[in-house]
Coordinates of C-alpha atoms in Angstrom, one line a residue:
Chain A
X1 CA 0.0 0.0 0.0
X2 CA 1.2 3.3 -0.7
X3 CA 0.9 6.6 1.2
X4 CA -1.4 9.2 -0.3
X5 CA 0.8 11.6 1.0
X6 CA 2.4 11.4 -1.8
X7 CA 0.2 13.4 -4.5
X8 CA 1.8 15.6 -5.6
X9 CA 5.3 15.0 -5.1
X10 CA 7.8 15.9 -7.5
X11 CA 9.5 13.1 -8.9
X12 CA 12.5 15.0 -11.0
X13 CA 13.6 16.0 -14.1
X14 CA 15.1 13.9 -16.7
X15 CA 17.0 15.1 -20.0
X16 CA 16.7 13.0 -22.7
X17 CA 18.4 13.1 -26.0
X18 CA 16.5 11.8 -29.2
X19 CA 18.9 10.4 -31.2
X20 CA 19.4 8.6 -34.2
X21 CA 20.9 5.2 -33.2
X22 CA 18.2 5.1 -30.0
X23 CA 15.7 5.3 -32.5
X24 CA 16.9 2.7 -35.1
X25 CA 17.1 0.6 -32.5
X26 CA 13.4 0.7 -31.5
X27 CA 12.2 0.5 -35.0
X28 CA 13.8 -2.8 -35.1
X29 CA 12.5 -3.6 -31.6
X30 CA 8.8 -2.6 -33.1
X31 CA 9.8 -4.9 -36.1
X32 CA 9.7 -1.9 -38.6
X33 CA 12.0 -2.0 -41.9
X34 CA 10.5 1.2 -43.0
X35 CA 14.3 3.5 -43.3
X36 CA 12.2 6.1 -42.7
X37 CA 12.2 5.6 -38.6
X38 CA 16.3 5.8 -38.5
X39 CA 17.5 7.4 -42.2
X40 CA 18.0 10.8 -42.5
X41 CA 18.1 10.3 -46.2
X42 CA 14.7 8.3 -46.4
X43 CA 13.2 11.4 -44.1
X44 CA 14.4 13.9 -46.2
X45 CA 12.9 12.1 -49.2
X46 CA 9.5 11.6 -47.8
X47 CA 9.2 15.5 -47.0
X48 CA 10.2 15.4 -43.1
X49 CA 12.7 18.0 -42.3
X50 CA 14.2 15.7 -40.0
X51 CA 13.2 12.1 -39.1
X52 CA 10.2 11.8 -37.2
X53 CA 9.1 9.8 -34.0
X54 CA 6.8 7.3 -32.9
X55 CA 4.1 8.9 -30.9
X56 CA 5.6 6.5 -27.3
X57 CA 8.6 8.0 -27.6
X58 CA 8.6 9.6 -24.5
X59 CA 9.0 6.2 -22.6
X60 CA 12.5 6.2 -23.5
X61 CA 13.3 9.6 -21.1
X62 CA 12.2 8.4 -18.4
X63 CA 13.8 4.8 -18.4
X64 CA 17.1 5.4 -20.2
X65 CA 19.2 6.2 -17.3
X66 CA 19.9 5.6 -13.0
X67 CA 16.6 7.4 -11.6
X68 CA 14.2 6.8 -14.2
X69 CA 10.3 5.7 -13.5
X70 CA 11.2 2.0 -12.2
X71 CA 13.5 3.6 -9.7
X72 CA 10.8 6.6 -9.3
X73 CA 8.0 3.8 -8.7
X74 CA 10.0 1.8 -6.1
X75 CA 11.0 4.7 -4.0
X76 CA 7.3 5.7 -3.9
X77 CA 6.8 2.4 -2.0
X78 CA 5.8 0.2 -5.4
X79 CA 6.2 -3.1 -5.7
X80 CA 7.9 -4.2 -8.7
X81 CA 6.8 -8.0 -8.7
X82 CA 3.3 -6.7 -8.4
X83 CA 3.2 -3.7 -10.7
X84 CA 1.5 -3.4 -14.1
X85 CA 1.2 -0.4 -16.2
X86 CA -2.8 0.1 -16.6
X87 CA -3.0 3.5 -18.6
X88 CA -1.0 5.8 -20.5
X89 CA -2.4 8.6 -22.7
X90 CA -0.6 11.6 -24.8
X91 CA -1.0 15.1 -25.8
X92 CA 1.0 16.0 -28.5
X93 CA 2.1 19.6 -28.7
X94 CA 4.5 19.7 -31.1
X95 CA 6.4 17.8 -33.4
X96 CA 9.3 15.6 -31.6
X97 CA 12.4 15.1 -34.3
X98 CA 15.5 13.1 -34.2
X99 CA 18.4 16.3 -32.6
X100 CA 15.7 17.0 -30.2
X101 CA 17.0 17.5 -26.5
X102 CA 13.7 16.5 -24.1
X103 CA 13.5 17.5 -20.5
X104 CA 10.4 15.2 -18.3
X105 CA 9.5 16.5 -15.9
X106 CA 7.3 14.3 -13.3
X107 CA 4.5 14.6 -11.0
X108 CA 2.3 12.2 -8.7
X109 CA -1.1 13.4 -9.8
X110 CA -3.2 11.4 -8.2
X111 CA -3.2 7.8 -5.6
X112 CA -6.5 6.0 -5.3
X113 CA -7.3 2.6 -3.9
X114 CA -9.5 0.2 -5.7
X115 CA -11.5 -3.1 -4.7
X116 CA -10.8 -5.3 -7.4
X117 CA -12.9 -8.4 -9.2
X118 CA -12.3 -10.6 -6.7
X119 CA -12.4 -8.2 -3.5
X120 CA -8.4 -7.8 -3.7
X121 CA -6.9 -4.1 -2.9
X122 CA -5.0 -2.6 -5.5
X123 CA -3.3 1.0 -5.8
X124 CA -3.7 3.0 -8.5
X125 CA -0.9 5.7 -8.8
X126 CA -1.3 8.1 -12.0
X127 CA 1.7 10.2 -12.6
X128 CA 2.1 13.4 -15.5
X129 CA 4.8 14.4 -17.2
X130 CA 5.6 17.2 -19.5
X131 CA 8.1 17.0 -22.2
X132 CA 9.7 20.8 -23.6
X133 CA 12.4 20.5 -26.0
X134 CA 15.7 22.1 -26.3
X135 CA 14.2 25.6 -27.1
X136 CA 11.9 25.8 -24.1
X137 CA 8.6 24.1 -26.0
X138 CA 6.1 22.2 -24.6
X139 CA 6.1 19.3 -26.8
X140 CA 4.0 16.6 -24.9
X141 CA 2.3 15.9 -21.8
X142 CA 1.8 12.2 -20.5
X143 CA -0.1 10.5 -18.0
X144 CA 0.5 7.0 -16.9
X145 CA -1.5 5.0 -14.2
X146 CA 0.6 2.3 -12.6
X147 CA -1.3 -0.6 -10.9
X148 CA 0.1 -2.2 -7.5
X149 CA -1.9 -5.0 -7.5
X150 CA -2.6 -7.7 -4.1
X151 CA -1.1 -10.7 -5.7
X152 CA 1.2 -11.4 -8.2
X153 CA 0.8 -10.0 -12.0
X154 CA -0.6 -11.7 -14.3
X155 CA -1.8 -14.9 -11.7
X156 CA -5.3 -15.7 -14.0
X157 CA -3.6 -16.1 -17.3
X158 CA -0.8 -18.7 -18.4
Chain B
X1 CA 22.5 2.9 -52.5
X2 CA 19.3 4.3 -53.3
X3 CA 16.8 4.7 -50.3
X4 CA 12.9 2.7 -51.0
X5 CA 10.7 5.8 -51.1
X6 CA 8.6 5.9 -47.8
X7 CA 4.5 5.9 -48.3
X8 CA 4.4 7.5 -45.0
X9 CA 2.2 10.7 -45.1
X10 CA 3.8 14.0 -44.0
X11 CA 0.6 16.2 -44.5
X12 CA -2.7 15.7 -43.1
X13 CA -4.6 12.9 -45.4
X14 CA -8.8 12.6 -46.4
X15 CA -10.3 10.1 -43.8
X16 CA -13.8 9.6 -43.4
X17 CA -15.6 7.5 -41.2
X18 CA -15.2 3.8 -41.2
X19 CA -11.8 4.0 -42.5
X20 CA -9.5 1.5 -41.3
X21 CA -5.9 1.0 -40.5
X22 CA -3.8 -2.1 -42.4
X23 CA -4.3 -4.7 -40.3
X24 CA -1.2 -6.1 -38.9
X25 CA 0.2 -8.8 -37.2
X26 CA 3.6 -9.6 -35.0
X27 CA 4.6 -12.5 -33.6
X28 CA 5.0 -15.2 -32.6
X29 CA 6.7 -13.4 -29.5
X30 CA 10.1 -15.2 -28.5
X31 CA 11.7 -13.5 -25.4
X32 CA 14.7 -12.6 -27.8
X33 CA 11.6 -9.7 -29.1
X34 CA 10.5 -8.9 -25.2
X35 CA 14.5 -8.2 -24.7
X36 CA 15.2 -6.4 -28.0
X37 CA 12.3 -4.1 -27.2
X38 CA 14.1 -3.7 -23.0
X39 CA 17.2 -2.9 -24.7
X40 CA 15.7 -0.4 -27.0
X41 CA 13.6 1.4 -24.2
X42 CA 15.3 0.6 -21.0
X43 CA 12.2 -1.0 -19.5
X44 CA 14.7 -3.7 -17.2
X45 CA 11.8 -5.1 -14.8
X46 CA 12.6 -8.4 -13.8
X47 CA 9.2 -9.7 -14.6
X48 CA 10.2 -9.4 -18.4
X49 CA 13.0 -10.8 -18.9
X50 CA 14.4 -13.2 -15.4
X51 CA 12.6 -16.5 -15.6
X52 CA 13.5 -17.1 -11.9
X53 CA 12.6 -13.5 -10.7
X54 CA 8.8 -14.1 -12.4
X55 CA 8.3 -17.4 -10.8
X56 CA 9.2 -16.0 -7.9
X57 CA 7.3 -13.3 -8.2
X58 CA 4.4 -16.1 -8.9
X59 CA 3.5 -16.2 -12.5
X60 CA 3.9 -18.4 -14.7
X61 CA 6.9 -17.3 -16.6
X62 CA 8.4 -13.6 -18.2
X63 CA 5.8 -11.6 -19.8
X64 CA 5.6 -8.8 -23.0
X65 CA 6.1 -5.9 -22.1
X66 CA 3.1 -3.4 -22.5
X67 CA 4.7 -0.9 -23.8
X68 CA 6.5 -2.2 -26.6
X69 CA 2.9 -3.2 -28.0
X70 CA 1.7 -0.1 -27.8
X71 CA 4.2 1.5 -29.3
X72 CA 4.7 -0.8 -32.5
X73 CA 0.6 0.1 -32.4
X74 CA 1.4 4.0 -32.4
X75 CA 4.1 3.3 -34.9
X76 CA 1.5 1.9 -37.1
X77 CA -0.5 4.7 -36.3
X78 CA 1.9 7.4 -37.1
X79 CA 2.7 5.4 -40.1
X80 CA -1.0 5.8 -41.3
X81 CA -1.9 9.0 -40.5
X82 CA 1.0 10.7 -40.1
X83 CA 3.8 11.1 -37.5
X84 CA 3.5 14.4 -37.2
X85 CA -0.3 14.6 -37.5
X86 CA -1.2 12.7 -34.1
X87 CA -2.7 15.0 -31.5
X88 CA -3.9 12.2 -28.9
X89 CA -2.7 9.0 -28.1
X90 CA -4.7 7.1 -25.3
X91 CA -4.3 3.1 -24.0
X92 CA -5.3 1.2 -22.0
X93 CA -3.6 -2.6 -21.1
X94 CA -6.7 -4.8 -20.7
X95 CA -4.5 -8.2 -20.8
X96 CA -0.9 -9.7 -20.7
X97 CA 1.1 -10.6 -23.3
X98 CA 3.3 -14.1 -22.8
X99 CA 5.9 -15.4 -25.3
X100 CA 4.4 -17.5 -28.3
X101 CA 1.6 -14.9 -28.6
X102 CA 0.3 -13.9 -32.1
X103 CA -0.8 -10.1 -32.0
X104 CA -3.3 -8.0 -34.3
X105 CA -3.1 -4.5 -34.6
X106 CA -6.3 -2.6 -36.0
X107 CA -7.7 0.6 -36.6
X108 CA -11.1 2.4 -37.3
X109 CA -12.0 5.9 -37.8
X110 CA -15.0 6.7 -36.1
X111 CA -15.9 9.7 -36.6
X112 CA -14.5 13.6 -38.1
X113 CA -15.0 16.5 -36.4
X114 CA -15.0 19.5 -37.9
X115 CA -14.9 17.8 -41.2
X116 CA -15.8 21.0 -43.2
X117 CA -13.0 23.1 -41.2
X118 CA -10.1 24.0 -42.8
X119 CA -8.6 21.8 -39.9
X120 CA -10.1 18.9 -39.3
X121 CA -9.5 16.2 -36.5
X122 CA -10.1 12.3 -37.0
X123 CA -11.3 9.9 -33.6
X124 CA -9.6 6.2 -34.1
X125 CA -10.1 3.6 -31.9
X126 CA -7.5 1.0 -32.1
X127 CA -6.8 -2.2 -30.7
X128 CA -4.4 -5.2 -29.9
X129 CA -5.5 -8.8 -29.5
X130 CA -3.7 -12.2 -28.7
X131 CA -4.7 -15.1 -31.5
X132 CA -8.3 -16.5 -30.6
X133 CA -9.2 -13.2 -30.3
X134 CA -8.6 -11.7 -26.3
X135 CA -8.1 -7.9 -26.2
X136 CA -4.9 -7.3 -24.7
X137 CA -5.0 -3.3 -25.5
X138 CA -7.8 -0.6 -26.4
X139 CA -7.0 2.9 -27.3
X140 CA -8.3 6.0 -28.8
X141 CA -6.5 8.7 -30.8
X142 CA -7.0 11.9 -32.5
X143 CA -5.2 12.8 -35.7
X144 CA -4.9 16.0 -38.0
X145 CA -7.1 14.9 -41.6
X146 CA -7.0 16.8 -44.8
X147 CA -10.6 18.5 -45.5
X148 CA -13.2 17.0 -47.0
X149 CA -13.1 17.3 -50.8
X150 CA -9.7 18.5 -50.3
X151 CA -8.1 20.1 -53.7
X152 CA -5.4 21.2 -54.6
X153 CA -4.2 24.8 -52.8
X154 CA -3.9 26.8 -56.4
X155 CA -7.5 25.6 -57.4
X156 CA -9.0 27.4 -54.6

């Protein structure tokens, strides 16, 4: 269980730089052979001015490095065996490029406590951040809802 | 070495109701994909990639990570619409995803608001589903569209 104190509470400031190789390497996680996702070239010659992004980009800030969200979600108290990620929804702003420089900056919004199917206690903790770029920009907002859950994740499916 | 031209959309494209995304389809999942997709985004819970750690933890083995199907469905999105034309993304995990799983990624438009604006906005709900048809992921986006009965800007 987690305190409710903690609404709220700031939960840092990340830079993250969207580069080229970082991206090429998620388009081949995502199974993509479009060049267009890593190739400045292919960009160029589909009209982008630089290459573009897929819209959950913004993951990558806040996991890349020491004091990301998995370190932010255990010192809140969370339980990584028992955590699932319920939620996530964007705002786009503006355009996010490869060369972009993003700063996240996190919030606990909101901690409620819900009675589950089976009459189990989970915690719902639903945390924003906003993305600016290298200029100052807002260029996205995020909210995610993590899930403590009683038991372990994932217990009613094999 | 020449470059295959990219059909992916930099301006806003027509979209009407009932339009629907390519269907699409990954898998099966190995945990060689769960890791490649860790790697990429730094997602290094346990649960996804130590076998020990998640049958500790009590489940039944590693599972997908939710993210990384979700983002292969923005991807798809972006690809569709536009990258730079999304204004919304919203999900929501409604199911785990365990290696050996076959996913489906679809689309719909349902509906265009402000169609006769110079700047009209498309509402897509999407989905992800495991073979035999269980709903893993739901989520809702809104994306820039080119005006209805768009023409060319000189004709105007």
């Amino acid at each position: 269980m987690v305190d409710t104190g903690i609404v709220g509470r700031e939960l840092g400031t990340v830079r993250f730089p969207v580069e080229r190789s970082k991206l090429a390497e998620l388009a081949r996680s995502f199974g993509s052979t479009d060049p267009l996702w890593s190739d400045h070239d292919a960009a160029a010659e589909a009209g982008f001015d630089d290459i573009p992004v897929p819209p959950t980009v913004t993951v990558l800030a806040d996991l890349w490095r020491e004091h990301g969200a998995l370190d932010g979600a255990v010192r809140l108290g969370l339980d990584l065996a028992r955590l699932l990620h319920g939620e996530a929804s964007w705002t786009m702003l503006r355009p996010i490029r490869c060369g972009d420089e993003l700063t996240a900056r996190s919030s606990v919004l909101d901690v409620a406590e819900r009675v589950g199917n089976r009459g189990e206690s989970m915690t719902l903790v639903t945390i924003e951040t906003g993305f600016t770029n290298q200029h100052g920009d807002s260029v996205a907002t995020r909210r995610d809802v993590v899930i403590e859950t009683a038991g372990p994740t994932g217990k009613e499916q094999s | 070495m020449t470059v295959a031209g990219s059909k992916i959309p930099v301006a806003p494209v027509p979209m009407a109701e009932g339009d629907s995304m390519a269907e699409h389809e990954f898998g099966p999942l190995t945990r060689t994909h769960i890791v490649r997709y860790a790697g990429a985004s730094g997602d290094f819970n346990p649960v996804h990639h130590d076998e020990e750690f998640a049958k500790e933890a009590g489940l039944p083995g590693v599972f997908g990570i939710g993210m990384m199907h979700a983002g292969i469905l923005g991807q798809r999105l972006a690809a569709w619409v536009g990258p730079e034309n999304v204004r919304s993304f919203s999900l929501r995990f409604t199911g785990q995803v365990w290696p050996g799983d076959v996913l489906t990624f679809r689309g719909v438009v349902t509906g265009v608001e402000s169609a006769e604006s110079a700047d009209p906005v498309a509402r897509i709900d999407l989905t992800v589903t495991r073979q035999g048809g269980g709903c893993v992921l739901t989520a809702a986006a809104t994306a820039r569209v080119a005006p209805a009965g768009d023409v060319p800007a000189g004709d105007r």
